[in-house]
Amino acid sequence: MRGLIRFFYGVALVGVMVLVVGSKAYAADAPGVTKVEPPNWWPGHTINQVQLLIRGQNLSGAEIESSYNKLIVKKISENEKGTYLFVEVKIEEGAEPGSYPFTIKTSDGNAIAPFELAKPLVRQGRYQGFSSEDVFYLLMPDRFANGDQSNDDPEISRGLYDRSKARYYHGGDLQGVIDRLPYLKDLGITTIWMNPIYDNANQLNQRETYNKQAITDYHSYGATDFYAVDEHFGDMALFRELVDRAHEMGIKIVQDQVANHTGPYHPWVKDSPTPTWYNGTAEEHLANTWQTWTLVDPHASLQLQKETLEGWFIDILPDLNQNDPQVERYLIQNTLWWIGMSGMDGIRQDTLPYVGRGFWSKWTAAIKKEYPDFIVVGEMWDGNAGKVSFFQGGELRFDGIDSGIDALFDFPLFYPLRRAFAEGKSIRQVAEALSMDHLYVRPDLLVTFAGLHDVARYMNETGADFTGLKLAHTFLMTARGIPLIYYGDEIGLPGGGDPDNRRDFPGGWVEDQRNAFTNQGRTAPERDLFDHIRKVIKLRHELEALRTGSMRHLYVDEWIYVYARIQDGQVVIVAINNGKDAAVCDLPVGNLGMNNGAVLVNRLNIASSVKVEDNKIHLSLPPRSASILVLR
């Protein structure tokens, strides 16, 4: 049956159900279509009916005719201006992949709305999720490697490329990431998290300026199209190729998504699909005050939380209103579209707490229904474990909501880690941070890190050196959680705050003076650091206890921190001396199942070993050193 459906005061005409939108007079001009979102969907998907958002002009009073009898138009609604249609489409059983455009009809003419049914990707080896078995690598596509110089200064967005300017595009792209997969494989990386690749404004961003200078949205957190890859990076086909090539090498892909806001140049800002699409308008809105404590406060009023949930970031980024049912549905479908199109394995969700938890519960449920193994890590940027833990899913909180968010970034551990290993302060605070693990549903799914794209580089800290950076990564690779390396930290890349912390990786551009992707292109200190980090990653992959074992603190003082990872009889003891002086420690190990006479080998220095005597081991720890001890 052909899908010509019209709603006209609930009357069925001539034996064919027809739906007409509204009762206002038809526009004088012919209809036009500029965008259909999503542009395609899949037969057999858990979301069925799918809602199409069609943007154009003169769409008032439109009828929609399907070109395929397995695509049934169930409902149409429009916005007041006649610039958007919301179209409910049912995909009937037995529908085949193909191109099936819709015809939009008004009294003044017709327009074509392109739409496709896509063939679902083979599921095996895709949508894998991630866990403490993995080692993350965060890279910013624009700053990692330039694999295709033809998209450095695309015709549609001329003048935004300039490597001499920190907030312009530098030419890094998806092809550059593909080209460097062997490097990441050699380092031991199993999961790549990339900053967003959404399409951005094709002109300078005059709304967000620094020192009175306009910028570009090279970081892609200012989306103008949620259904497209920015032309500076590539396209969807190349993104899928990246995912497939990574999977072939045993590497997973995590995409960075943003459901909180759009960029200031998104077409919705001037012409919204609904009156409540955003929280406020460009002319009148709240500025975000970042008072996330109010969101975990059982005593807080909704008014107290309002600026945090509805305010525009930096008073510039338009805040999406997830309480609008159409926005909610759009965002859920958009996420599922990216997953289904690419075959990726996880999502990093930006600015997590600034969106109501009720939305996250529905969003994660929709993801899990279609992709049960898929994992989401959320950004709740705060050093307080009580606040951060509130946003992890797995149980109902006082608000009666389970957010469904699997993993979180361990900011409460990040700050003491930096203070201890970079600034040379007491290591006790690192152990104290882990003592808050009882607050989390799954502390093993916390992503731990020494650097990110939003904070100054590790080497920018007062007192930071490569020795401390080696200790920091030794800890990350042997402690609980999912360790992450920020691109360039494996060679001690320097950099201050944003955007200096987003320097180009040396060797990612053919014109670079050296290529730090190769051993020959690194300095001697960089080689030593890189080799050490690669070694501790290899040990993590080799020793199951370091990945999934329970964690037991054995000894902690101001400068010494000793802990064990225990898994199915395998015991690994990690001892770190963060002090400037040598230290000794007598450590009881009888309760770890180690018999007298047993010998433990330091896997970071095979020549070093200790013997169990009187149910103890005697540790001699050089200044600022670490040992990873396993039974011979």
Coordinates of N, CA and C in Angstrom, one line a residue, residues 26-35 54-62 78-85 104-106 108-112 271:
Y26 N -2.4 27.6 2.6 CA -1.2 27.2 1.9 C -0.3 28.4 1.5
A27 N 1.0 28.1 1.6 CA 1.9 29.2 1.2 C 1.8 29.5 -0.3
A28 N 2.3 30.7 -0.7 CA 2.1 31.1 -2.1 C 3.2 30.4 -3.0
D29 N 4.3 30.0 -2.4 CA 5.4 29.4 -3.2 C 5.5 27.9 -3.0
A30 N 6.2 27.3 -4.0 CA 6.4 25.8 -3.9 C 7.3 25.4 -2.7
P31 N 7.1 24.2 -2.2 CA 7.9 23.8 -1.1 C 9.3 23.5 -1.5
G32 N 10.2 23.5 -0.6 CA 11.6 23.2 -0.8 C 12.2 22.4 0.4
V33 N 13.1 21.5 0.1 CA 13.7 20.7 1.2 C 15.2 21.0 1.2
T34 N 15.8 21.3 2.3 CA 17.2 21.5 2.4 C 17.9 20.5 3.3
K35 N 17.2 19.7 4.1 CA 17.8 18.8 5.0 C 16.8 17.7 5.5
I54 N 12.4 17.3 8.8 CA 12.6 17.8 7.4 C 12.7 19.3 7.5
R55 N 13.8 19.9 7.1 CA 13.9 21.3 7.1 C 13.8 21.9 5.6
G56 N 13.2 23.0 5.5 CA 13.0 23.6 4.2 C 12.2 24.9 4.2
Q57 N 11.4 25.1 3.2 CA 10.6 26.3 3.2 C 9.2 26.0 2.6
N58 N 8.2 26.7 2.9 CA 6.9 26.6 2.4 C 6.4 25.2 2.6
L59 N 6.5 24.6 3.8 CA 6.1 23.3 4.1 C 4.7 23.2 4.8
S60 N 4.1 24.4 5.0 CA 2.8 24.4 5.7 C 1.8 23.6 4.8
G61 N 1.0 22.9 5.6 CA -0.1 22.2 4.9 C 0.3 21.0 4.0
A62 N 1.5 20.5 4.2 CA 2.1 19.5 3.3 C 1.5 18.2 3.5
E78 N 4.0 20.2 11.8 CA 4.8 21.2 11.3 C 5.1 22.3 12.3
N79 N 6.1 23.1 12.1 CA 6.3 24.3 13.0 C 5.5 25.5 12.4
E80 N 5.4 26.5 13.2 CA 4.5 27.6 12.8 C 5.0 28.3 11.5
K81 N 6.3 28.4 11.3 CA 6.8 29.1 10.1 C 6.6 28.2 8.8
G82 N 6.4 27.0 9.0 CA 6.3 26.1 7.8 C 7.7 25.8 7.3
T83 N 8.7 25.8 8.2 CA 10.1 25.5 7.8 C 10.6 24.2 8.2
Y84 N 9.8 23.5 9.1 CA 10.1 22.1 9.5 C 8.9 21.2 9.5
L85 N 9.1 20.0 9.2 CA 8.1 18.9 9.3 C 8.7 17.9 10.2
I104 N 7.0 15.6 -1.1 CA 6.2 16.6 -0.3 C 5.4 17.4 -1.2
K105 N 4.1 17.4 -0.9 CA 3.1 18.1 -1.8 C 2.4 19.2 -1.1
T106 N 2.3 20.3 -1.8 CA 1.4 21.4 -1.3 C 0.6 21.8 -2.6
D108 N 1.0 24.4 -4.1 CA 1.9 25.2 -4.9 C 3.0 24.4 -5.6
G109 N 3.0 23.1 -5.4 CA 4.0 22.3 -6.0 C 4.5 21.2 -5.1
N110 N 5.5 20.5 -5.6 CA 6.1 19.3 -5.0 C 7.6 19.5 -4.7
A111 N 8.1 18.7 -3.8 CA 9.5 18.7 -3.5 C 9.9 17.3 -3.1
I112 N 11.1 16.9 -3.3 CA 11.6 15.6 -3.0 C 12.4 15.6 -1.7
D271 N 16.2 29.7 13.4 CA 15.0 29.1 13.0 C 14.8 27.7 13.7

